[in-house]
Amino acid sequence: MRKTTRITLAITVICMALAGCGSASEPSTTAHAVRSVDSQCSAGADVFTECVITLTDTRQVDCIVYSTNGKQAGLSCDWSHVSVADKEPAR
């Protein structure tokens, strides 16, 4: 009886491990494929700076850059409102 329980447990663990090995769909454009070609940032801000970043596919995204002690500490972009966001980039 113990041998059957161990085999059942082993099979269950193996099946659960294999269940997580599915394939995921690829994004239409990888993160490394779209790069910034231009950025225009507001001047004179101490901690937060607003930047408009133009990507290689001509889309523009608004970002906030957080800086402390002269060092860039964080970046947050509004990807929901990217200009021309409803169109797929040319491939």
PDB file of C-alpha atoms in Angstrom:
ATOM      1  CA  MET A   1       0.000   0.000   0.000  1.00  0.00           C
ATOM      2  CA  ARG A   2       2.826   2.418   0.829  1.00  0.00           C
ATOM      3  CA  LYS A   3       4.535   1.717  -2.493  1.00  0.00           C
ATOM      4  CA  THR A   4       1.346   2.586  -4.401  1.00  0.00           C
ATOM      5  CA  THR A   5       0.960   5.827  -2.439  1.00  0.00           C
ATOM      6  CA  ARG A   6       4.556   6.853  -3.171  1.00  0.00           C
ATOM      7  CA  ILE A   7       4.221   6.086  -6.874  1.00  0.00           C
ATOM      8  CA  THR A   8       0.950   8.036  -7.060  1.00  0.00           C
ATOM      9  CA  LEU A   9       2.540  10.973  -5.269  1.00  0.00           C
ATOM     10  CA  ALA A  10       5.584  10.883  -7.576  1.00  0.00           C
ATOM     11  CA  ILE A  11       3.402  10.796 -10.704  1.00  0.00           C
ATOM     12  CA  THR A  12       1.316  13.698  -9.384  1.00  0.00           C
ATOM     13  CA  VAL A  13       4.421  15.810  -8.718  1.00  0.00           C
ATOM     14  CA  ILE A  14       5.838  15.054 -12.181  1.00  0.00           C
ATOM     15  CA  CYS A  15       2.534  15.935 -13.880  1.00  0.00           C
ATOM     16  CA  MET A  16       2.287  19.208 -11.960  1.00  0.00           C
ATOM     17  CA  ALA A  17       5.863  20.109 -12.887  1.00  0.00           C
ATOM     18  CA  LEU A  18       5.243  19.407 -16.569  1.00  0.00           C
ATOM     19  CA  ALA A  19       1.992  21.381 -16.570  1.00  0.00           C
ATOM     20  CA  GLY A  20       3.977  24.606 -16.186  1.00  0.00           C
ATOM     21  CA  CYS A  21       6.037  23.921 -19.322  1.00  0.00           C
ATOM     22  CA  GLY A  22       3.558  25.317 -21.849  1.00  0.00           C
ATOM     23  CA  SER A  23       4.545  27.685 -24.617  1.00  0.00           C
ATOM     24  CA  ALA A  24       3.763  31.385 -24.331  1.00  0.00           C
ATOM     25  CA  SER A  25       2.954  33.604 -27.277  1.00  0.00           C
ATOM     26  CA  GLU A  26       5.677  36.013 -28.356  1.00  0.00           C
ATOM     27  CA  PRO A  27       4.981  39.752 -28.088  1.00  0.00           C
ATOM     28  CA  SER A  28       4.610  41.536 -31.436  1.00  0.00           C
ATOM     29  CA  THR A  29       7.657  43.713 -30.713  1.00  0.00           C
ATOM     30  CA  THR A  30      10.318  42.733 -28.232  1.00  0.00           C
ATOM     31  CA  ALA A  31      11.424  45.254 -25.641  1.00  0.00           C
ATOM     32  CA  HIS A  32      14.934  45.424 -27.103  1.00  0.00           C
ATOM     33  CA  ALA A  33      13.669  45.990 -30.672  1.00  0.00           C
ATOM     34  CA  VAL A  34      12.038  49.361 -29.913  1.00  0.00           C
ATOM     35  CA  ARG A  35      14.613  51.923 -28.845  1.00  0.00           C
ATOM     36  CA  SER A  36      14.532  55.604 -28.102  1.00  0.00           C
ATOM     37  CA  VAL A  37      15.876  57.920 -30.799  1.00  0.00           C
ATOM     38  CA  ASP A  38      15.105  61.248 -29.136  1.00  0.00           C
ATOM     39  CA  SER A  39      14.052  62.613 -25.779  1.00  0.00           C
ATOM     40  CA  GLN A  40      12.967  66.086 -24.741  1.00  0.00           C
ATOM     41  CA  CYS A  41      12.890  66.754 -21.012  1.00  0.00           C
ATOM     42  CA  SER A  42      11.628  69.727 -19.035  1.00  0.00           C
ATOM     43  CA  ALA A  43      14.364  71.884 -17.553  1.00  0.00           C
ATOM     44  CA  GLY A  44      14.750  73.188 -14.031  1.00  0.00           C
ATOM     45  CA  ALA A  45      13.051  70.363 -12.142  1.00  0.00           C
ATOM     46  CA  ASP A  46      14.735  69.232  -8.942  1.00  0.00           C
ATOM     47  CA  VAL A  47      13.396  65.754  -8.255  1.00  0.00           C
ATOM     48  CA  PHE A  48      10.855  64.941 -11.002  1.00  0.00           C
ATOM     49  CA  THR A  49      11.430  65.671 -14.695  1.00  0.00           C
ATOM     50  CA  GLU A  50       8.854  65.133 -17.460  1.00  0.00           C
ATOM     51  CA  CYS A  51      10.265  63.742 -20.709  1.00  0.00           C
ATOM     52  CA  VAL A  52       8.711  63.038 -24.102  1.00  0.00           C
ATOM     53  CA  ILE A  53      10.577  60.109 -25.628  1.00  0.00           C
ATOM     54  CA  THR A  54      10.357  59.394 -29.368  1.00  0.00           C
ATOM     55  CA  LEU A  55      10.795  55.728 -30.293  1.00  0.00           C
ATOM     56  CA  THR A  56      12.327  54.427 -33.540  1.00  0.00           C
ATOM     57  CA  ASP A  57       8.858  53.675 -34.937  1.00  0.00           C
ATOM     58  CA  THR A  58       7.924  57.391 -34.420  1.00  0.00           C
ATOM     59  CA  ARG A  59       5.619  56.780 -31.454  1.00  0.00           C
ATOM     60  CA  GLN A  60       5.993  59.196 -28.544  1.00  0.00           C
ATOM     61  CA  VAL A  61       5.581  58.317 -24.880  1.00  0.00           C
ATOM     62  CA  ASP A  62       5.443  60.622 -21.850  1.00  0.00           C
ATOM     63  CA  CYS A  63       7.718  59.621 -18.986  1.00  0.00           C
ATOM     64  CA  ILE A  64       8.550  60.919 -15.522  1.00  0.00           C
ATOM     65  CA  VAL A  65      12.177  60.622 -14.414  1.00  0.00           C
ATOM     66  CA  TYR A  66      12.885  60.625 -10.675  1.00  0.00           C
ATOM     67  CA  SER A  67      16.330  61.890  -9.707  1.00  0.00           C
ATOM     68  CA  THR A  68      17.956  62.241  -6.322  1.00  0.00           C
ATOM     69  CA  ASN A  69      21.333  63.820  -5.503  1.00  0.00           C
ATOM     70  CA  GLY A  70      22.030  64.265  -9.221  1.00  0.00           C
ATOM     71  CA  LYS A  71      21.585  60.559  -9.961  1.00  0.00           C
ATOM     72  CA  GLN A  72      18.703  59.112 -11.965  1.00  0.00           C
ATOM     73  CA  ALA A  73      16.771  56.847  -9.620  1.00  0.00           C
ATOM     74  CA  GLY A  74      13.640  55.837 -11.524  1.00  0.00           C
ATOM     75  CA  LEU A  75      11.626  56.046 -14.728  1.00  0.00           C
ATOM     76  CA  SER A  76       7.869  55.705 -15.163  1.00  0.00           C
ATOM     77  CA  CYS A  77       6.182  55.917 -18.584  1.00  0.00           C
ATOM     78  CA  ASP A  78       2.518  56.262 -19.568  1.00  0.00           C
ATOM     79  CA  TRP A  79       2.266  53.382 -22.061  1.00  0.00           C
ATOM     80  CA  SER A  80      -1.552  53.605 -22.090  1.00  0.00           C
ATOM     81  CA  HIS A  81      -1.425  56.942 -23.895  1.00  0.00           C
ATOM     82  CA  VAL A  82       1.419  56.453 -26.384  1.00  0.00           C
ATOM     83  CA  SER A  83       0.838  58.538 -29.506  1.00  0.00           C
ATOM     84  CA  VAL A  84      -0.345  56.325 -32.387  1.00  0.00           C
ATOM     85  CA  ALA A  85      -0.677  53.491 -29.855  1.00  0.00           C
ATOM     86  CA  ASP A  86      -3.627  51.935 -31.688  1.00  0.00           C
ATOM     87  CA  LYS A  87      -1.464  51.064 -34.725  1.00  0.00           C
ATOM     88  CA  GLU A  88       0.982  48.170 -34.887  1.00  0.00           C
ATOM     89  CA  PRO A  89       4.588  49.217 -35.569  1.00  0.00           C
ATOM     90  CA  ALA A  90       5.944  48.434 -39.047  1.00  0.00           C
ATOM     91  CA  ARG A  91       8.013  45.280 -39.213  1.00  0.00           C
TER      92      ARG A  91
END
